[in-house]
PDB file of C-alpha atoms in Angstrom:
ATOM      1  CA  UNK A   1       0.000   0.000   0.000  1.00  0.00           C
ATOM      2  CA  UNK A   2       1.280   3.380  -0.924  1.00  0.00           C
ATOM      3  CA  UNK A   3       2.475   5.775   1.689  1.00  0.00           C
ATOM      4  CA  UNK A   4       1.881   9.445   2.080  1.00  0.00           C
ATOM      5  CA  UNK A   5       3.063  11.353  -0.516  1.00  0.00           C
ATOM      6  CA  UNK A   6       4.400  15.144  -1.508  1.00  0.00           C
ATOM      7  CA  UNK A   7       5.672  17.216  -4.261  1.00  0.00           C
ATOM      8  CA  UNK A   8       8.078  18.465  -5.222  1.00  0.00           C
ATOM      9  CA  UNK A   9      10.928  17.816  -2.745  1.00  0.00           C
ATOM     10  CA  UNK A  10      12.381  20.644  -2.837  1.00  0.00           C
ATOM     11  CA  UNK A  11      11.456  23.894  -3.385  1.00  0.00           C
ATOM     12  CA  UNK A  12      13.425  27.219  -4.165  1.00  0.00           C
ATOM     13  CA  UNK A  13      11.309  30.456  -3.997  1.00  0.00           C
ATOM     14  CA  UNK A  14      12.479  33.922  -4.052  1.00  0.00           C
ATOM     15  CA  UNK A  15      10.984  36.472  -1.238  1.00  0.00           C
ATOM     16  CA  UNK A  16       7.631  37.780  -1.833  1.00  0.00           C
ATOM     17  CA  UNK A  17       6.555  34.837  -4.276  1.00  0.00           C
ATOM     18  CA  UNK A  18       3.772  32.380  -3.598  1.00  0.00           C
ATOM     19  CA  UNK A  19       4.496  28.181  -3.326  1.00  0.00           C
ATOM     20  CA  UNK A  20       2.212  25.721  -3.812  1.00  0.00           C
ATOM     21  CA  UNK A  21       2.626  22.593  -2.197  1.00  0.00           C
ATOM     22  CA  UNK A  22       0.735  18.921  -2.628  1.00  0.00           C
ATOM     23  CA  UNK A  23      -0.138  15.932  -0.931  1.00  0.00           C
ATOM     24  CA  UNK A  24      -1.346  12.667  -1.846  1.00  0.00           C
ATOM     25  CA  UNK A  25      -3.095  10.440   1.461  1.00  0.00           C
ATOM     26  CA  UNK A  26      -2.866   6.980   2.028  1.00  0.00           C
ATOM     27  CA  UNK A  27      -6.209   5.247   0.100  1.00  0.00           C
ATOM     28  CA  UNK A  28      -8.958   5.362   1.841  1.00  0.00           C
ATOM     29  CA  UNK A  29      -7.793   8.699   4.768  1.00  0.00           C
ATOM     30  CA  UNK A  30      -9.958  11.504   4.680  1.00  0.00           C
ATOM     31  CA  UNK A  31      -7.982  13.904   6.747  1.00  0.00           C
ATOM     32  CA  UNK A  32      -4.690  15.512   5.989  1.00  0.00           C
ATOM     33  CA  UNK A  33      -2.927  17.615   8.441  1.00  0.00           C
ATOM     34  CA  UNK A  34      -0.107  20.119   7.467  1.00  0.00           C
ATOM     35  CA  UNK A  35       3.278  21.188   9.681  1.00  0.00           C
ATOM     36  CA  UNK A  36       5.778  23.141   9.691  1.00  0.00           C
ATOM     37  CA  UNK A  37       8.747  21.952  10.972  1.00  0.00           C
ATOM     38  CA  UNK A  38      11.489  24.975  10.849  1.00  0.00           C
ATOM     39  CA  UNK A  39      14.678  25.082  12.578  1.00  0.00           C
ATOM     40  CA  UNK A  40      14.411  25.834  16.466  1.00  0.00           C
ATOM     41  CA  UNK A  41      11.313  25.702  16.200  1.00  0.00           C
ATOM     42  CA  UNK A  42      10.256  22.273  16.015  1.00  0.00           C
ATOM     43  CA  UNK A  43       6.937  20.992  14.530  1.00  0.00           C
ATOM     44  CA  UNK A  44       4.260  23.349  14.567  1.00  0.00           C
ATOM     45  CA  UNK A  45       0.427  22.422  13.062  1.00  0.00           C
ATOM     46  CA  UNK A  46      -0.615  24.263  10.681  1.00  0.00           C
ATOM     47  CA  UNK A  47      -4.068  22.701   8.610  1.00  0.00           C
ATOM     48  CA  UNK A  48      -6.360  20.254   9.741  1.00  0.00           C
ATOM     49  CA  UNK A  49      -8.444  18.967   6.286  1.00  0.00           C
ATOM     50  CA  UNK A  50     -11.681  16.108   6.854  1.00  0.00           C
ATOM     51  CA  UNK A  51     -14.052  15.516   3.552  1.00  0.00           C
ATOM     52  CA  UNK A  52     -13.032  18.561   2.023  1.00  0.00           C
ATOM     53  CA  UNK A  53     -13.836  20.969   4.970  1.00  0.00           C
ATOM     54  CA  UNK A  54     -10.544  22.899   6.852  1.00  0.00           C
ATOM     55  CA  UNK A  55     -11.331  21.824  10.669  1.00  0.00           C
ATOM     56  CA  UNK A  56      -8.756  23.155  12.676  1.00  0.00           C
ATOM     57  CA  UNK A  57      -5.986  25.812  11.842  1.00  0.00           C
ATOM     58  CA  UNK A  58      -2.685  26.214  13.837  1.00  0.00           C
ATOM     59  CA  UNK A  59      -1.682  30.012  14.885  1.00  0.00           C
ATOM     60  CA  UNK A  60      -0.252  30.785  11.221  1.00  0.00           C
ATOM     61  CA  UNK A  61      -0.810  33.853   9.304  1.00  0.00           C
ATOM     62  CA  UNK A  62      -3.582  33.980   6.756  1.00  0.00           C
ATOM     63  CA  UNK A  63      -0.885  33.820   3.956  1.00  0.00           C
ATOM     64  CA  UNK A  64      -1.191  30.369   4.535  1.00  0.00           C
ATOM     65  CA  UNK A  65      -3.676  28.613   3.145  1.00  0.00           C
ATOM     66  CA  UNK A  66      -4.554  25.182   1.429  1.00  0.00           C
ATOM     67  CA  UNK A  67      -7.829  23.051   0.289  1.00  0.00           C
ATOM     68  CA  UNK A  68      -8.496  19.583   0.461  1.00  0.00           C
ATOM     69  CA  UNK A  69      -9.751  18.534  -3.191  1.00  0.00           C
ATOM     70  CA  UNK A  70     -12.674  15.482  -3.973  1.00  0.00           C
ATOM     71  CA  UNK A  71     -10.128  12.705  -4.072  1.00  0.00           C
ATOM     72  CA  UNK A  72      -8.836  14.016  -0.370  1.00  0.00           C
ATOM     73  CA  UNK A  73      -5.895  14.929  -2.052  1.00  0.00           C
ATOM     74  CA  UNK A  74      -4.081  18.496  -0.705  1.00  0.00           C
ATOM     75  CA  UNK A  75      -2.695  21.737  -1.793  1.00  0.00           C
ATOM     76  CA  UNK A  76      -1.274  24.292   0.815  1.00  0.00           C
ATOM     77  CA  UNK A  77      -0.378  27.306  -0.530  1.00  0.00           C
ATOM     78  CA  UNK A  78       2.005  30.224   0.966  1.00  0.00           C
ATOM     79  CA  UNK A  79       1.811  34.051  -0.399  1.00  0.00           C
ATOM     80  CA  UNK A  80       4.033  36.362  -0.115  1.00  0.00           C
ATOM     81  CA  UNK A  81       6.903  34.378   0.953  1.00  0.00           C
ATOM     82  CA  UNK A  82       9.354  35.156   3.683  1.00  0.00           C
ATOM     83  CA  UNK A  83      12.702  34.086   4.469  1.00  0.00           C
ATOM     84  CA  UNK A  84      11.177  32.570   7.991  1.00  0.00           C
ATOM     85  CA  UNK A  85       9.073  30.432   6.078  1.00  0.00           C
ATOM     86  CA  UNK A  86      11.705  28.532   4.713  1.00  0.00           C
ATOM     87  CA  UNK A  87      11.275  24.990   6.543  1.00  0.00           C
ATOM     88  CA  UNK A  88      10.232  21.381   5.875  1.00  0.00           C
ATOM     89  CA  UNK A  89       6.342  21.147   5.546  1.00  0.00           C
ATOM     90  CA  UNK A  90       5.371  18.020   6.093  1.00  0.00           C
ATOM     91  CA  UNK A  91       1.636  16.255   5.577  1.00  0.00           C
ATOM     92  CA  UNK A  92       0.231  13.564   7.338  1.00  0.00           C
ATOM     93  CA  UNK A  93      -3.002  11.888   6.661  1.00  0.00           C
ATOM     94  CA  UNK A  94      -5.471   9.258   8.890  1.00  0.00           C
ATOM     95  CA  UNK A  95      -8.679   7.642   9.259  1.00  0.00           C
ATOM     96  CA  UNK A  96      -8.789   7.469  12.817  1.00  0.00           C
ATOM     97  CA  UNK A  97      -6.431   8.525  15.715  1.00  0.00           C
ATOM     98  CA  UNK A  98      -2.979   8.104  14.091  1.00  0.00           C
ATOM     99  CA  UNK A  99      -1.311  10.119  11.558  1.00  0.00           C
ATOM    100  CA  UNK A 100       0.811   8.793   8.741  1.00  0.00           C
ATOM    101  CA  UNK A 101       3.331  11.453   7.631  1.00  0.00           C
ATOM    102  CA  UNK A 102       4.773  11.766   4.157  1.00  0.00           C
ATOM    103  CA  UNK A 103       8.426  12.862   3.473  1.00  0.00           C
ATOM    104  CA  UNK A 104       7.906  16.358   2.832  1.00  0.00           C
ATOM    105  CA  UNK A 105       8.745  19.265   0.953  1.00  0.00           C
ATOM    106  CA  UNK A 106      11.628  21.397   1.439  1.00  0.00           C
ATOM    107  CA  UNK A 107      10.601  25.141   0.729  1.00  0.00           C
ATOM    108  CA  UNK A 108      13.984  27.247   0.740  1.00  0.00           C
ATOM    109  CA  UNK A 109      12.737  31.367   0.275  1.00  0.00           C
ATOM    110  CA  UNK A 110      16.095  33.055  -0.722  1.00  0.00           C
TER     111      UNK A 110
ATOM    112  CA  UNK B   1      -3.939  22.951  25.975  1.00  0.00           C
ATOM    113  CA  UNK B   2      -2.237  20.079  25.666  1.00  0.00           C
ATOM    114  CA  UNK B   3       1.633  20.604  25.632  1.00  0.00           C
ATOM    115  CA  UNK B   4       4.475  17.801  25.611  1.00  0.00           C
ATOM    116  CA  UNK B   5       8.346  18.170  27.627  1.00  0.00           C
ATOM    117  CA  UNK B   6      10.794  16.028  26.133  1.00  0.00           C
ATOM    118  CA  UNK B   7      13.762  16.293  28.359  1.00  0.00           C
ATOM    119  CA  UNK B   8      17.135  16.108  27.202  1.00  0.00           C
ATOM    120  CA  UNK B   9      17.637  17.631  23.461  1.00  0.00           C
ATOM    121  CA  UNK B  10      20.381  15.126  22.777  1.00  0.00           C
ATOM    122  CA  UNK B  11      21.313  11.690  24.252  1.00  0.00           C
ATOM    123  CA  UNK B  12      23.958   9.415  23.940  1.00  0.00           C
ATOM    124  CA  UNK B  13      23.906   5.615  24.456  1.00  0.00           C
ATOM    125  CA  UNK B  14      26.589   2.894  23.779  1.00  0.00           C
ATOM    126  CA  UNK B  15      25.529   0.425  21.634  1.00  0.00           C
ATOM    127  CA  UNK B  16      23.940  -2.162  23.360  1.00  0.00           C
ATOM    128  CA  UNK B  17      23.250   0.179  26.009  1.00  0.00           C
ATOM    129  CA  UNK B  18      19.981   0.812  27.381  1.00  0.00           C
ATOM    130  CA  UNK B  19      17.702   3.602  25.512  1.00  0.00           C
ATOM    131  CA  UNK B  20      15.431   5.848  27.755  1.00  0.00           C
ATOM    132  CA  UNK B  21      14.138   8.922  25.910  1.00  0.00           C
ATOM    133  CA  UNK B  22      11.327  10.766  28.389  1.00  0.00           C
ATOM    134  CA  UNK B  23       8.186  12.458  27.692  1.00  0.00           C
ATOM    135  CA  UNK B  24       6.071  14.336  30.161  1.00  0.00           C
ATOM    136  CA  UNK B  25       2.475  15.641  28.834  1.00  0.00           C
ATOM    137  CA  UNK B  26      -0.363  17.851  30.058  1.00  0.00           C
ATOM    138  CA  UNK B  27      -3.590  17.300  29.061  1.00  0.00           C
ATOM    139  CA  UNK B  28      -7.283  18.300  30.019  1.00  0.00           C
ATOM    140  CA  UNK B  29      -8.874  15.426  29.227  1.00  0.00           C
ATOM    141  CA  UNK B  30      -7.583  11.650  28.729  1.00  0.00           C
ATOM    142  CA  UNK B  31      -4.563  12.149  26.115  1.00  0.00           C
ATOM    143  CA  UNK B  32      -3.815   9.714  22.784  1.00  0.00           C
ATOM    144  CA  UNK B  33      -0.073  10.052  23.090  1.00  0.00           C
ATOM    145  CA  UNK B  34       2.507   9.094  20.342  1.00  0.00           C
ATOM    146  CA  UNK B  35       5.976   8.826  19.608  1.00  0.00           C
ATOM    147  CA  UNK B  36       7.619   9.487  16.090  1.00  0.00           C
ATOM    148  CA  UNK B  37      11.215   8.856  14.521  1.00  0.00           C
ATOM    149  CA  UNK B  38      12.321  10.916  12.300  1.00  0.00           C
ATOM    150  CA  UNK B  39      15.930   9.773  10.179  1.00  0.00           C
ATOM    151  CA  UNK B  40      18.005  12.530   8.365  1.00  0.00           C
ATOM    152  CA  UNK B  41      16.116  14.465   5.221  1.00  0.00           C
ATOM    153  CA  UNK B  42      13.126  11.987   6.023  1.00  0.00           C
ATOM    154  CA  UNK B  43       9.454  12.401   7.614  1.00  0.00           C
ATOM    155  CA  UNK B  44       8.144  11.032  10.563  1.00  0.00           C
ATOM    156  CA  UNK B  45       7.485   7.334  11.046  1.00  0.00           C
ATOM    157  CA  UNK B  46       5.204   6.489  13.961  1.00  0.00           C
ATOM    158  CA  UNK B  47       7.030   3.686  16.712  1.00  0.00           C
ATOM    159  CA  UNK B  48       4.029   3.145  18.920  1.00  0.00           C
ATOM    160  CA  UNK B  49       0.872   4.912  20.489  1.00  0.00           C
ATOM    161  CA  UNK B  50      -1.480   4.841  23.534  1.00  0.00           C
ATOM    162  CA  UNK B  51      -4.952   5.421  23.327  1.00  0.00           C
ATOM    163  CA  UNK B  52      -6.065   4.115  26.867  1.00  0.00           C
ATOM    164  CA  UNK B  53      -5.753   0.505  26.381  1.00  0.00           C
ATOM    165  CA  UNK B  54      -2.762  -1.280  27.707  1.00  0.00           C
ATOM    166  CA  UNK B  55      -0.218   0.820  29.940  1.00  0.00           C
ATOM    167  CA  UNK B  56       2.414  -0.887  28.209  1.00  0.00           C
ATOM    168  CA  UNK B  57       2.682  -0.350  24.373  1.00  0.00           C
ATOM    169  CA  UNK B  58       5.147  -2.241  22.302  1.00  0.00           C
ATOM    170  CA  UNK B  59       5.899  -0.601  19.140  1.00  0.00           C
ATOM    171  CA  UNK B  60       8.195  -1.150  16.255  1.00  0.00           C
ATOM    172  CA  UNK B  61      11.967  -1.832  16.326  1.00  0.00           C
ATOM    173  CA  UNK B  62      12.487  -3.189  19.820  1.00  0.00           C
ATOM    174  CA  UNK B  63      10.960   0.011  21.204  1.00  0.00           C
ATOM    175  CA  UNK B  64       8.058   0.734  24.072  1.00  0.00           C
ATOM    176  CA  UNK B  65       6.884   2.661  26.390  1.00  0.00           C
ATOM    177  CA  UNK B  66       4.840   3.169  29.640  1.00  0.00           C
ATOM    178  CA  UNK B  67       2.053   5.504  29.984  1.00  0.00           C
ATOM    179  CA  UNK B  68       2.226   6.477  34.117  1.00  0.00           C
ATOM    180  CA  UNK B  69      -1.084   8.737  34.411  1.00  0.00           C
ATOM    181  CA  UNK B  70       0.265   9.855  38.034  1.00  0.00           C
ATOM    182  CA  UNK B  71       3.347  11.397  36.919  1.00  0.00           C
ATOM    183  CA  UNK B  72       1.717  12.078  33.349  1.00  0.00           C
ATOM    184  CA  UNK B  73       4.753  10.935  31.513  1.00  0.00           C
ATOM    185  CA  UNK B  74       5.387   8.323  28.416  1.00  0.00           C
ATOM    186  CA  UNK B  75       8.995   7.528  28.585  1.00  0.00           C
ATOM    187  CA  UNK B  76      10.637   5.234  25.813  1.00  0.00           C
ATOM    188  CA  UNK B  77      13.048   2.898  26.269  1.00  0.00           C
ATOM    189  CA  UNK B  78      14.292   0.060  24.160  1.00  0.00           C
ATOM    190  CA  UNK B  79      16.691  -2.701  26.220  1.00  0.00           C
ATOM    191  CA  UNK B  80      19.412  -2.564  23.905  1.00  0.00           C
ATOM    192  CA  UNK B  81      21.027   0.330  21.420  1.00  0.00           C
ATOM    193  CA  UNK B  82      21.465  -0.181  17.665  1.00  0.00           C
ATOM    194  CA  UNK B  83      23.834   1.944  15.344  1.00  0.00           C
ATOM    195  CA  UNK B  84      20.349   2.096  13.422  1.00  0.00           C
ATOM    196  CA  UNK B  85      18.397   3.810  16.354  1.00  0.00           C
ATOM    197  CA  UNK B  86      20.733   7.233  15.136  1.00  0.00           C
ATOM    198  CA  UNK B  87      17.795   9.558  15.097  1.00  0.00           C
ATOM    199  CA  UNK B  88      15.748  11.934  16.075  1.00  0.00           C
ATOM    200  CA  UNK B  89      12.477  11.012  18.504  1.00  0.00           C
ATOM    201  CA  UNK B  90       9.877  13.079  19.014  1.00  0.00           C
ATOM    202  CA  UNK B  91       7.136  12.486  21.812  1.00  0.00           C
ATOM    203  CA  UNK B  92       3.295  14.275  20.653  1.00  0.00           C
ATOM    204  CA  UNK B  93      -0.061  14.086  22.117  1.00  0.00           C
ATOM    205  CA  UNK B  94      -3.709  14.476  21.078  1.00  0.00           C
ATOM    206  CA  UNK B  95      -6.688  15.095  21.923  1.00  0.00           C
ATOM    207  CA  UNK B  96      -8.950  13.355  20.154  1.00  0.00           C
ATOM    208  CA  UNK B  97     -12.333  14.517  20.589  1.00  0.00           C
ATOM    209  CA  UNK B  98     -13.513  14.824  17.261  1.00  0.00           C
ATOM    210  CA  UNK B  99     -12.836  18.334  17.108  1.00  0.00           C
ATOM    211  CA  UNK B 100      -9.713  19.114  18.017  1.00  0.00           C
ATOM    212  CA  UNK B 101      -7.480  16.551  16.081  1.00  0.00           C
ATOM    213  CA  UNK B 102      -3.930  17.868  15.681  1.00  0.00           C
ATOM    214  CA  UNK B 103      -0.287  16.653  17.148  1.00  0.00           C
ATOM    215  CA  UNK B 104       1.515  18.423  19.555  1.00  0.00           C
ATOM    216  CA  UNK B 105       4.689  17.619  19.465  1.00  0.00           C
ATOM    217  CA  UNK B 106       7.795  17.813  22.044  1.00  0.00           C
ATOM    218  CA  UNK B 107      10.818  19.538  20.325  1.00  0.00           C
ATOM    219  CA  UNK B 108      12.569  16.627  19.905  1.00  0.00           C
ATOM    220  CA  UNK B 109      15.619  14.029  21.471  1.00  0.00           C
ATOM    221  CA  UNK B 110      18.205  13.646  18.807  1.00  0.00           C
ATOM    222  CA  UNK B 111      19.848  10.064  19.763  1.00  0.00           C
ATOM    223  CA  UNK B 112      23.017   9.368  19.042  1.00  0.00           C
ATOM    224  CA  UNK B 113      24.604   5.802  19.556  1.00  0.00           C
ATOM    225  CA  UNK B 114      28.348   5.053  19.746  1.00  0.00           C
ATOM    226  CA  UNK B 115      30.147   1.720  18.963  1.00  0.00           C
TER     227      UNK B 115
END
């Protein structure tokens, strides 16, 4: 059975440009969670998707955003980058209590 | 609000050595606690969880850990260190309410194991 996965890997963005970032669940999950995790400051939630709604929200700006699409499938998007948003965002999905995490995406904002 | 204390940012075992990595939690209601690996440039696998069944929870890789409501800490240990334990651990609770699901994690125990 296929993991959790995310694209791209990596991710080079320039300040004050917008990323895109996706995630695939494991068959059958209908919630996918989104961190942060960013140097000292460990993981941080961010997104909390369940049948296409956004549930829960971490304390993150409003530049950060995302939707959960029909196949339960994710985007999170950042605007207007910053150079503190340069971090590993990882995505987890589950069907119940535990949460399966995917590689994640390395955004770098130069 | 449910918040997690890993203490110790790094430890260092022999290998062969005994592992304990510990985890104190507070929570407001009964918590779902986890704990995560994570290798270099790779995301987080899960090792084992309690979710108020057995006190004891064996997870993968030799690993498991005690959930002790009166001290409100879920420590890991594992009897014996392996080169391939190198990594970093991360303790996180939830509460799972239907509501309210998200991780909180601890910041971390980066464990490093010498031959």
């Amino acid at each position: 059975e296929a993991g959790v996965t995310q694209s791209p890997t990596h991710l080079i963005k320039t300040r004050g440009q917008q990323a895109t970032l996706r995630c695939s669940p494991i068959s059958g999950h209908t919630s996918v969670y989104w961190y942060q995790q960013a140097l000292g400051l460990g993981l941080q939630f961010l997104l909390w998707y369940d049948e296409g709604e956004e549930r829960n929200r971490g304390n993150f700006p409003p530049r950060f955003s995302g939707r959960q699409f029909p196949n339960y499938s994710s985007e999170l998007n950042v605007n207007a980058l910053e150079l503190e948003d340069s971090a590993l965002y990882l995505c987890a999905s589950s069907l119940y209590e535990e949460q399966y995490f995917g590689p994640g995406t390395r955004l770098t904002v130069t | 609000a449910q918040s997690v204390t890993q203490l110790g940012s790094h430890v260092s075992v022999s290998e062969g050595a005994l592992v304990l990595l510990r985890c104190n939690y507070s929570s407001s209601v009964p918590p779902y606690l986890f704990w995560y690996v994570q290798y270099p440039n790779q995301g987080l696998q899960l090792l084992l969880k309690y979710t108020s069944a057995a006190t004891l929870v064996k997870g993968i890789n030799g690993f498991e850990a005690e959930f002790k409501k009166s001290e409100t800490s879920f420590h890991l240990t594992k009897p014996s260190a392996h080169m391939s334990d190198a990594a970093e651990y991360f303790c996180a609770v939830s509460e799972y309410q239907g509501g309210s699901e998200k991780l909180v994690f601890g910041k971390g125990t980066k464990l490093t194991v010498n031959p």
